[in-house]
Short mmCIF file of C-alpha atoms and ligand atoms in Angstrom, two decimals:
data_model
loop_
_atom_site.label_atom_id
_atom_site.label_comp_id
_atom_site.label_asym_id
_atom_site.label_seq_id
_atom_site.Cartn_x
_atom_site.Cartn_y
_atom_site.Cartn_z
CA MET Z 1 -9.56 -6.16 -23.07
CA PHE Z 2 -11.91 -5.58 -20.19
CA CYS Z 3 -11.37 -3.05 -17.38
CA GLN Z 4 -13.05 -1.32 -14.43
CA CYS Z 5 -12.63 2.48 -14.60
CA VAL Z 6 -13.14 5.60 -12.52
CA HIS Z 7 -15.07 7.90 -14.89
CA HIS Z 8 -16.10 10.48 -12.28
CA PHE Z 9 -14.59 10.96 -8.83
CA GLY Z 10 -17.01 10.02 -6.07
CA GLN Z 11 -19.01 7.68 -8.31
CA PRO Z 12 -19.06 3.89 -8.77
CA LEU Z 13 -16.57 2.25 -11.14
CA ARG Z 14 -17.78 1.46 -14.68
CA SER Z 15 -16.98 -1.63 -16.75
CA GLU Z 16 -15.44 -0.98 -20.13
CA THR Z 17 -14.33 -3.07 -23.09
CA ARG Z 18 -11.39 -1.70 -25.10
CA GLU Z 19 -9.08 -2.75 -27.94
CA ASP Z 20 -6.24 -5.03 -26.85
CA MET Z 21 -3.08 -3.07 -25.97
CA GLN Z 22 -0.12 -2.79 -28.38
CA PRO Z 23 3.35 -1.93 -26.99
CA THR Z 24 5.80 0.61 -28.41
CA GLY Z 25 9.45 1.35 -27.50
CA THR Z 26 10.34 -0.11 -24.09
CA GLU Z 27 6.73 -0.89 -23.13
CA VAL Z 28 5.58 -4.30 -21.97
CA ILE Z 29 1.96 -5.51 -22.02
CA LEU Z 30 0.95 -8.07 -19.41
CA SER Z 31 -2.20 -10.07 -18.97
CA VAL Z 32 -3.31 -9.53 -15.37
CA VAL Z 33 -3.28 -12.59 -13.11
CA ALA Z 34 -3.99 -10.91 -9.73
CA ALA Z 35 -4.80 -7.33 -8.67
CA GLY Z 36 -4.84 -6.31 -4.99
CA VAL Z 37 -7.45 -3.84 -3.74
CA CYS Z 38 -5.73 -1.25 -1.53
CA HIS Z 39 -7.42 1.28 0.75
CA SER Z 40 -5.64 3.97 -1.34
CA ASP Z 41 -8.00 2.99 -4.17
CA LEU Z 42 -10.86 4.25 -1.99
CA HIS Z 43 -9.09 7.62 -1.79
CA VAL Z 44 -8.59 7.61 -5.58
CA ARG Z 45 -12.24 6.73 -6.25
CA GLU Z 46 -13.22 9.54 -3.85
CA GLY Z 47 -10.90 11.95 -5.69
CA GLY Z 48 -8.45 13.05 -2.99
CA TYR Z 49 -7.60 13.47 0.69
CA SER Z 50 -8.89 15.52 3.59
CA LEU Z 51 -6.08 17.82 4.80
CA GLY Z 52 -8.05 18.95 7.87
CA HIS Z 53 -9.29 22.48 8.67
CA GLY Z 54 -11.80 22.07 5.81
CA ARG Z 55 -9.04 21.67 3.20
CA TRP Z 56 -9.00 19.01 0.49
CA MET Z 57 -6.22 17.74 -1.78
CA SER Z 58 -7.86 16.93 -5.08
CA TYR Z 59 -6.49 14.46 -7.62
CA GLU Z 60 -8.19 16.48 -10.34
CA GLU Z 61 -6.20 19.60 -9.45
CA ARG Z 62 -3.07 17.42 -9.33
CA GLY Z 63 -3.58 16.51 -12.98
CA VAL Z 64 -5.07 13.01 -12.68
CA LYS Z 65 -7.03 12.55 -15.91
CA LEU Z 66 -10.19 10.44 -16.05
CA PRO Z 67 -11.15 7.82 -16.98
CA VAL Z 68 -8.46 5.88 -15.15
CA VAL Z 69 -8.14 2.19 -14.32
CA MET Z 70 -7.14 1.77 -10.66
CA GLY Z 71 -5.02 -1.07 -9.27
CA HIS Z 72 -1.38 -0.73 -8.18
CA GLU Z 73 -0.81 -4.23 -6.73
CA THR Z 74 -0.58 -6.27 -9.91
CA VAL Z 75 0.88 -9.59 -11.01
CA GLY Z 76 0.75 -10.48 -14.69
CA ARG Z 77 2.16 -12.56 -17.51
CA ILE Z 78 3.84 -10.94 -20.54
CA VAL Z 79 1.80 -11.02 -23.74
CA ALA Z 80 3.69 -8.46 -25.87
CA ALA Z 81 6.79 -6.25 -25.63
CA GLY Z 82 7.99 -3.23 -27.63
CA PRO Z 83 11.12 -3.46 -29.82
CA GLU Z 84 13.33 -1.82 -27.13
CA ALA Z 85 12.08 -3.84 -24.15
CA GLY Z 86 14.77 -6.56 -24.43
CA LYS Z 87 14.29 -10.26 -23.84
CA LEU Z 88 11.59 -11.26 -21.36
CA ASP Z 89 10.15 -14.63 -20.40
CA PRO Z 90 6.45 -14.98 -21.30
CA ALA Z 91 6.18 -18.13 -19.16
CA ARG Z 92 6.93 -16.29 -15.87
CA ASN Z 93 4.67 -14.31 -13.55
CA TYR Z 94 5.89 -10.79 -12.76
CA VAL Z 95 4.86 -8.41 -10.00
CA ILE Z 96 4.84 -4.81 -11.21
CA TYR Z 97 6.52 -1.91 -9.37
CA PRO Z 98 3.78 0.70 -9.99
CA TRP Z 99 5.44 3.85 -8.55
CA CYS Z 100 6.91 4.94 -11.89
CA GLY Z 101 8.48 8.39 -12.18
CA CYS Z 102 9.73 10.49 -15.10
CA GLY Z 103 12.95 8.45 -15.18
CA ASN Z 104 15.17 11.56 -15.55
CA CYS Z 105 15.09 13.60 -12.30
CA ASP Z 106 17.52 13.19 -9.37
CA PHE Z 107 15.04 11.00 -7.46
CA CYS Z 108 14.40 8.70 -10.43
CA LYS Z 109 18.11 8.37 -11.22
CA THR Z 110 18.72 6.83 -7.79
CA GLY Z 111 15.65 4.55 -7.98
CA ASP Z 112 13.47 6.74 -5.71
CA GLU Z 113 10.82 7.00 -8.43
CA GLN Z 114 8.06 7.10 -5.78
CA LEU Z 115 9.27 10.63 -4.92
CA CYS Z 116 9.29 11.95 -8.52
CA ALA Z 117 7.57 15.34 -8.93
CA THR Z 118 5.94 14.22 -12.18
CA PRO Z 119 4.71 10.76 -11.26
CA ARG Z 120 3.27 8.24 -13.69
CA PHE Z 121 2.05 5.83 -11.01
CA LEU Z 122 0.19 2.86 -12.47
CA GLY Z 123 -3.38 2.76 -11.13
CA ILE Z 124 -3.41 6.51 -10.29
CA HIS Z 125 -1.93 8.58 -13.15
CA LYS Z 126 -1.77 5.76 -15.71
CA ASP Z 127 -4.06 2.77 -16.11
CA GLY Z 128 -3.49 0.02 -13.56
CA GLY Z 129 -4.43 -3.57 -12.82
CA TYR Z 130 -8.25 -3.60 -12.45
CA ALA Z 131 -8.21 -4.98 -15.99
CA THR Z 132 -7.40 -8.02 -18.07
CA GLN Z 133 -4.33 -6.18 -19.50
CA ILE Z 134 -1.86 -3.62 -18.18
CA ARG Z 135 0.77 -1.49 -19.92
CA VAL Z 136 4.14 -1.11 -18.13
CA PRO Z 137 6.45 1.63 -19.49
CA HIS Z 138 9.75 -0.23 -18.99
CA PRO Z 139 10.90 -3.75 -18.02
CA ARG Z 140 12.82 -2.34 -15.01
CA TYR Z 141 9.45 -2.28 -13.23
CA LEU Z 142 8.98 -6.05 -13.59
CA PHE Z 143 10.08 -8.47 -10.84
CA ASP Z 144 9.95 -12.24 -11.39
CA ILE Z 145 7.89 -13.81 -8.58
CA GLY Z 146 9.53 -17.24 -8.98
CA ASP Z 147 7.39 -19.92 -7.35
CA LEU Z 148 5.35 -17.48 -5.24
CA ASP Z 149 1.56 -17.57 -5.44
CA PRO Z 150 0.39 -14.49 -7.46
CA GLN Z 151 -2.25 -13.87 -4.79
CA PHE Z 152 0.55 -13.51 -2.22
CA ALA Z 153 2.90 -11.56 -4.53
CA ALA Z 154 0.44 -8.91 -5.81
CA PRO Z 155 0.08 -7.06 -2.46
CA LEU Z 156 3.87 -6.89 -2.15
CA ALA Z 157 3.82 -4.03 -4.71
CA CYS Z 158 2.09 -1.67 -2.28
CA SER Z 159 1.29 -3.09 1.15
CA GLY Z 160 4.56 -5.06 1.18
CA LEU Z 161 6.78 -2.31 -0.20
CA THR Z 162 5.18 0.45 1.87
CA THR Z 163 5.53 -1.41 5.16
CA TYR Z 164 9.06 -2.58 4.28
CA ALA Z 165 10.19 1.01 3.65
CA ALA Z 166 8.41 2.22 6.83
CA ILE Z 167 10.08 -0.47 8.98
CA LYS Z 168 13.49 0.50 7.56
CA LYS Z 169 12.92 3.96 9.11
CA ILE Z 170 12.69 2.46 12.65
CA ARG Z 171 14.95 -0.52 12.12
CA ASP Z 172 17.55 0.50 14.72
CA THR Z 173 14.95 0.09 17.52
CA VAL Z 174 12.91 -3.00 16.67
CA ALA Z 175 15.33 -5.77 17.67
CA ASP Z 176 15.26 -4.56 21.30
CA HIS Z 177 11.88 -2.83 21.70
CA HIS Z 178 8.34 -3.85 20.70
CA PRO Z 179 7.16 -1.40 18.03
CA VAL Z 180 3.56 -0.15 17.93
CA VAL Z 181 1.53 -0.74 14.76
CA ILE Z 182 -1.65 1.33 14.41
CA GLY Z 183 -4.21 -0.16 11.98
CA ALA Z 184 -4.39 -3.90 11.31
CA GLY Z 185 -5.76 -3.80 7.76
CA GLY Z 186 -3.90 -4.90 4.62
CA LEU Z 187 -0.84 -2.80 5.50
CA GLY Z 188 -0.83 -3.49 9.24
CA LEU Z 189 -1.03 -7.28 8.85
CA MET Z 190 1.68 -7.21 6.18
CA CYS Z 191 3.80 -5.14 8.57
CA LEU Z 192 3.54 -7.85 11.25
CA GLN Z 193 4.87 -10.44 8.79
CA LEU Z 194 7.71 -8.19 7.64
CA LEU Z 195 8.69 -7.27 11.20
CA ALA Z 196 9.05 -11.01 11.91
CA ALA Z 197 11.07 -11.52 8.70
CA MET Z 198 13.33 -8.57 9.61
CA GLY Z 199 14.21 -9.75 13.12
CA SER Z 200 11.94 -7.42 15.10
CA LYS Z 201 10.30 -8.02 18.42
CA PRO Z 202 6.56 -8.58 17.74
CA ALA Z 203 4.44 -5.45 17.56
CA VAL Z 204 1.73 -4.19 19.87
CA VAL Z 205 -1.20 -3.52 17.54
CA VAL Z 206 -3.87 -0.83 17.91
CA ASP Z 207 -7.14 -1.09 15.96
CA ILE Z 208 -10.70 0.06 16.60
CA ASP Z 209 -12.20 -3.14 15.18
CA PRO Z 210 -12.16 -6.29 17.38
CA THR Z 211 -12.10 -8.59 14.31
CA LYS Z 212 -8.98 -6.81 13.06
CA ARG Z 213 -7.39 -7.10 16.51
CA GLU Z 214 -8.13 -10.84 16.40
CA ALA Z 215 -6.56 -11.08 12.92
CA ALA Z 216 -3.50 -9.24 14.29
CA MET Z 217 -3.09 -11.77 17.12
CA LYS Z 218 -3.31 -14.61 14.58
CA ALA Z 219 -0.66 -12.83 12.50
CA GLY Z 220 1.77 -12.77 15.44
CA ALA Z 221 1.06 -9.53 17.33
CA HIS Z 222 2.51 -9.41 20.85
CA ALA Z 223 -0.72 -7.85 22.17
CA THR Z 224 -3.54 -5.65 20.90
CA VAL Z 225 -5.11 -2.49 22.27
CA ASP Z 226 -8.46 -0.83 21.62
CA PRO Z 227 -7.70 2.89 21.08
CA LYS Z 228 -11.15 3.78 22.43
CA ALA Z 229 -10.19 2.46 25.90
CA GLU Z 230 -9.70 5.35 28.32
CA ASP Z 231 -6.39 3.90 29.45
CA ALA Z 232 -5.19 3.01 25.92
CA ILE Z 233 -1.77 4.59 26.46
CA ALA Z 234 -1.23 2.76 29.76
CA ARG Z 235 -2.21 -0.50 28.04
CA ILE Z 236 0.29 0.14 25.24
CA HIS Z 237 3.01 0.83 27.82
CA ASP Z 238 2.11 -2.35 29.76
CA ALA Z 239 2.22 -4.46 26.62
CA CYS Z 240 5.50 -2.93 25.42
CA GLY Z 241 7.16 -3.15 28.84
CA GLY Z 242 7.51 0.65 28.96
CA ALA Z 243 6.99 3.52 26.55
CA PRO Z 244 7.70 2.31 22.99
CA HIS Z 245 10.55 3.73 20.92
CA ALA Z 246 8.73 3.58 17.59
CA ALA Z 247 5.21 3.52 16.19
CA ILE Z 248 3.96 3.21 12.61
CA ASP Z 249 0.56 4.74 11.92
CA PHE Z 250 -1.17 2.89 9.07
CA VAL Z 251 -4.37 4.88 9.59
CA GLY Z 252 -3.21 8.49 9.47
CA ALA Z 253 -6.21 10.09 11.15
CA GLU Z 254 -5.99 12.87 13.75
CA SER Z 255 -6.84 10.48 16.60
CA THR Z 256 -4.20 7.91 15.58
CA ALA Z 257 -1.52 10.56 15.03
CA GLU Z 258 -2.25 11.85 18.53
CA LEU Z 259 -2.21 8.41 20.16
CA GLY Z 260 0.94 7.39 18.27
CA PHE Z 261 2.75 10.55 19.36
CA ASN Z 262 1.54 10.49 22.98
CA CYS Z 263 2.43 6.84 23.62
CA LEU Z 264 6.10 7.19 22.58
CA ALA Z 265 9.16 7.40 24.82
CA LYS Z 266 11.29 10.54 24.57
CA ALA Z 267 13.26 10.66 21.29
CA GLY Z 268 10.79 8.12 19.88
CA THR Z 269 9.87 7.96 16.20
CA LEU Z 270 6.36 8.13 14.74
CA VAL Z 271 6.16 7.07 11.08
CA THR Z 272 3.00 8.28 9.32
CA VAL Z 273 1.87 6.08 6.43
CA GLY Z 274 -1.95 6.05 6.46
CA LEU Z 275 -3.89 8.64 4.49
CA PHE Z 276 -7.31 8.58 6.18
CA GLY Z 277 -6.92 12.35 6.54
CA GLY Z 278 -6.96 15.34 8.85
CA ALA Z 279 -4.51 17.85 10.27
CA ALA Z 280 -1.59 17.47 12.69
CA PRO Z 281 -2.80 17.25 16.34
CA TRP Z 282 0.52 17.76 18.15
CA ALA Z 283 1.43 20.69 20.40
CA LEU Z 284 4.60 22.23 18.94
CA PRO Z 285 6.46 22.62 22.28
CA LEU Z 286 6.00 18.88 22.94
CA ILE Z 287 7.78 17.94 19.73
CA ALA Z 288 10.85 19.80 20.97
CA LEU Z 289 10.52 18.89 24.66
CA ARG Z 290 10.27 15.20 23.80
CA SER Z 291 12.88 15.33 21.01
CA ALA Z 292 10.28 13.49 18.97
CA VAL Z 293 10.88 12.34 15.40
CA ILE Z 294 7.84 12.48 13.12
CA ARG Z 295 8.48 11.01 9.68
CA GLY Z 296 6.34 10.38 6.64
CA SER Z 297 6.78 7.36 4.44
CA TYR Z 298 5.39 6.93 0.94
CA THR Z 299 5.55 3.48 -0.72
CA GLY Z 300 9.21 2.62 -1.41
CA SER Z 301 12.01 2.74 -3.97
CA LEU Z 302 13.00 0.28 -6.69
CA VAL Z 303 15.93 -0.72 -4.46
CA ASP Z 304 13.54 -1.38 -1.55
CA PHE Z 305 11.37 -3.49 -3.86
CA ALA Z 306 14.33 -5.56 -5.08
CA GLU Z 307 15.30 -6.22 -1.42
CA LEU Z 308 11.73 -7.11 -0.50
CA MET Z 309 11.34 -9.50 -3.44
CA GLU Z 310 14.56 -11.25 -2.45
CA LEU Z 311 13.14 -11.80 1.07
CA ALA Z 312 9.83 -13.01 -0.42
CA ARG Z 313 11.42 -15.44 -2.91
CA LYS Z 314 13.50 -16.91 -0.05
CA GLY Z 315 10.20 -17.77 1.70
CA ALA Z 316 10.99 -15.45 4.64
CA ILE Z 317 7.59 -13.69 4.62
CA ASN Z 318 4.46 -15.44 5.87
CA PRO Z 319 1.37 -14.64 3.77
CA ILE Z 320 -1.37 -12.33 5.01
CA PRO Z 321 -5.00 -13.52 4.62
CA THR Z 322 -6.23 -12.96 1.06
CA ARG Z 323 -9.45 -13.77 -0.77
CA LYS Z 324 -10.08 -13.74 -4.52
CA TYR Z 325 -13.01 -12.04 -6.29
CA PRO Z 326 -13.96 -11.73 -9.99
CA LEU Z 327 -12.69 -8.55 -11.67
CA ALA Z 328 -16.30 -7.57 -12.41
CA GLU Z 329 -16.85 -7.37 -8.62
CA ALA Z 330 -14.32 -4.51 -8.16
CA GLU Z 331 -16.90 -1.94 -7.10
CA ASN Z 332 -18.48 -4.29 -4.52
CA VAL Z 333 -15.06 -5.21 -3.15
CA LEU Z 334 -14.19 -1.51 -2.72
CA ASN Z 335 -17.45 -0.99 -0.85
CA MET Z 336 -16.70 -3.95 1.44
CA LEU Z 337 -13.25 -2.52 2.16
CA GLU Z 338 -14.79 0.88 2.92
CA LYS Z 339 -17.13 -0.75 5.45
CA GLY Z 340 -14.20 -2.53 7.15
CA LYS Z 341 -15.38 -5.97 5.97
CA VAL Z 342 -12.09 -7.12 4.42
CA ILE Z 343 -9.56 -9.00 6.54
CA GLY Z 344 -6.08 -8.74 5.00
CA ARG Z 345 -6.30 -8.15 1.23
CA ALA Z 346 -9.01 -8.73 -1.37
CA ILE Z 347 -7.57 -9.78 -4.74
CA LEU Z 348 -9.29 -9.37 -8.12
CA ASP Z 349 -8.74 -12.32 -10.45
CA PRO Z 350 -9.74 -11.74 -14.10
CA GLU Z 351 -9.96 -15.53 -14.65
CA LEU Z 352 -12.52 -15.96 -11.87
CA LYS Z 353 -16.11 -15.80 -13.11
CA GLY Z 354 -18.83 -14.40 -10.83
P1 NAD W 1 -7.47 -1.18 5.36
O1 NAD W 1 -8.81 -0.61 5.10
O2 NAD W 1 -7.16 -2.56 4.90
O3 NAD W 1 -7.12 -1.11 6.92
C1 NAD W 1 -7.35 0.02 7.72
C2 NAD W 1 -7.36 -0.46 9.19
O4 NAD W 1 -7.37 0.68 10.04
C3 NAD W 1 -8.59 -1.30 9.54
O5 NAD W 1 -8.20 -2.48 10.23
C4 NAD W 1 -9.40 -0.37 10.45
O6 NAD W 1 -10.18 -1.07 11.42
C5 NAD W 1 -8.30 0.44 11.09
N1 NAD W 1 -8.74 1.76 11.60
C6 NAD W 1 -9.56 2.65 11.00
N2 NAD W 1 -9.70 3.74 11.77
C7 NAD W 1 -8.96 3.53 12.89
C8 NAD W 1 -8.70 4.29 14.07
N3 NAD W 1 -9.23 5.50 14.24
N4 NAD W 1 -7.88 3.75 15.00
C9 NAD W 1 -7.32 2.53 14.83
N5 NAD W 1 -7.55 1.76 13.75
C10 NAD W 1 -8.35 2.25 12.79
O7 NAD W 1 -6.42 -0.13 4.70
P2 NAD W 1 -4.92 -0.39 4.17
O8 NAD W 1 -4.99 -0.88 2.76
O9 NAD W 1 -4.15 -1.11 5.19
O10 NAD W 1 -4.42 1.15 4.07
C11 NAD W 1 -4.34 1.95 5.24
C12 NAD W 1 -4.06 3.40 4.88
O11 NAD W 1 -2.73 3.51 4.32
C13 NAD W 1 -4.99 4.00 3.81
O12 NAD W 1 -5.26 5.35 4.13
C14 NAD W 1 -4.14 3.93 2.55
O13 NAD W 1 -4.52 4.86 1.57
C15 NAD W 1 -2.78 4.25 3.12
N6 NAD W 1 -1.64 3.84 2.30
C16 NAD W 1 -0.55 4.64 2.35
C17 NAD W 1 0.57 4.29 1.63
C18 NAD W 1 1.82 5.13 1.69
O14 NAD W 1 2.74 4.85 0.93
N7 NAD W 1 1.93 6.11 2.56
C19 NAD W 1 0.57 3.14 0.82
C20 NAD W 1 -0.57 2.35 0.82
C21 NAD W 1 -1.68 2.69 1.57
ZN1 ZN W 2 -1.76 0.81 -2.06
#
């Protein structure tokens, strides 16, 4: 098998050839058909997150062992299964739920494996999809994509699931009030499609990049706002027909957290998803005075993923823009994403030759 690995944090990926994988127990080996490139992979390559005030959360200190193969948005076809994996169909394409936990704690027992304290996330703690083969610990993580295009289905495992779970946290407001979506990258554009599929009013989208704002309009945004405009908050209020009741921040920088919080109506909800980094910018009295709700959201549960896949297989979700690249191009694709040059999602395809 061939893979692209992080050998040292902060350095370019390296190509590697390894022995083909053999499964044991409940494991399933898939040959990778499509692997989405998420902005979180930039944080993994870098080795952690800025926590603001000069602090840094390091993957190394959190026990991530190198080398690791990134890639947590993966579709593949089964090539081998361990003796306890049960009967699986090698002719089908499966999208992999990558947020695997220990399987035994209270979170894992209810399907909230993404919250497990000893995660085994594929593409972060265990090898992921930037490869020709991937090892999945149990068939419960495999979801049949039916007739869906693998290029559309791969991003559902992170950008789809993450935005689906974030929207569920503001669902009681979106049928009557335009939500605000900050960041129109892979997650933001997916969010616009899921909002439409879930019966929401279209979102007002905030992004610093005019090409991303244009992509958001094409994807069904109600209006877009440049956060650098001096009157950005007034523009958001105009577009929403008043102060919005909910905002989802897919950037997660100090400036977006501040804008998201300040634009909301009283008792509004700000959901923080993005991991660009920094420290909280809100004045504590204002959180109380405004009865504000500030919630984090991290990927989603197995139950969320099953619900999302049902919506997707029904054809209820319009695709976001995607473009395929050879697997050997992974490092270049990451660099393009870092420079803001990717619209929607870039997908690595091991079959595609450079
Ligand atoms: P992306 O690179 O595709 O998109 C980021 C978008 O944010 C771009 O359109 C960019 O122009 C915009 N942006 C950057 N700075 C901005 C600012 N100051 N104001 C407004 N817009 C700004 O990234 P993505 O794949 O959509 O991921 C977004 C973030 O979400 C990343 O930090 C990623 O790690 C994180 N993420 C979190 C979860 C989770 O579960 N919480 C899951 C997946 C990704
Ligand atoms: Zn991701």
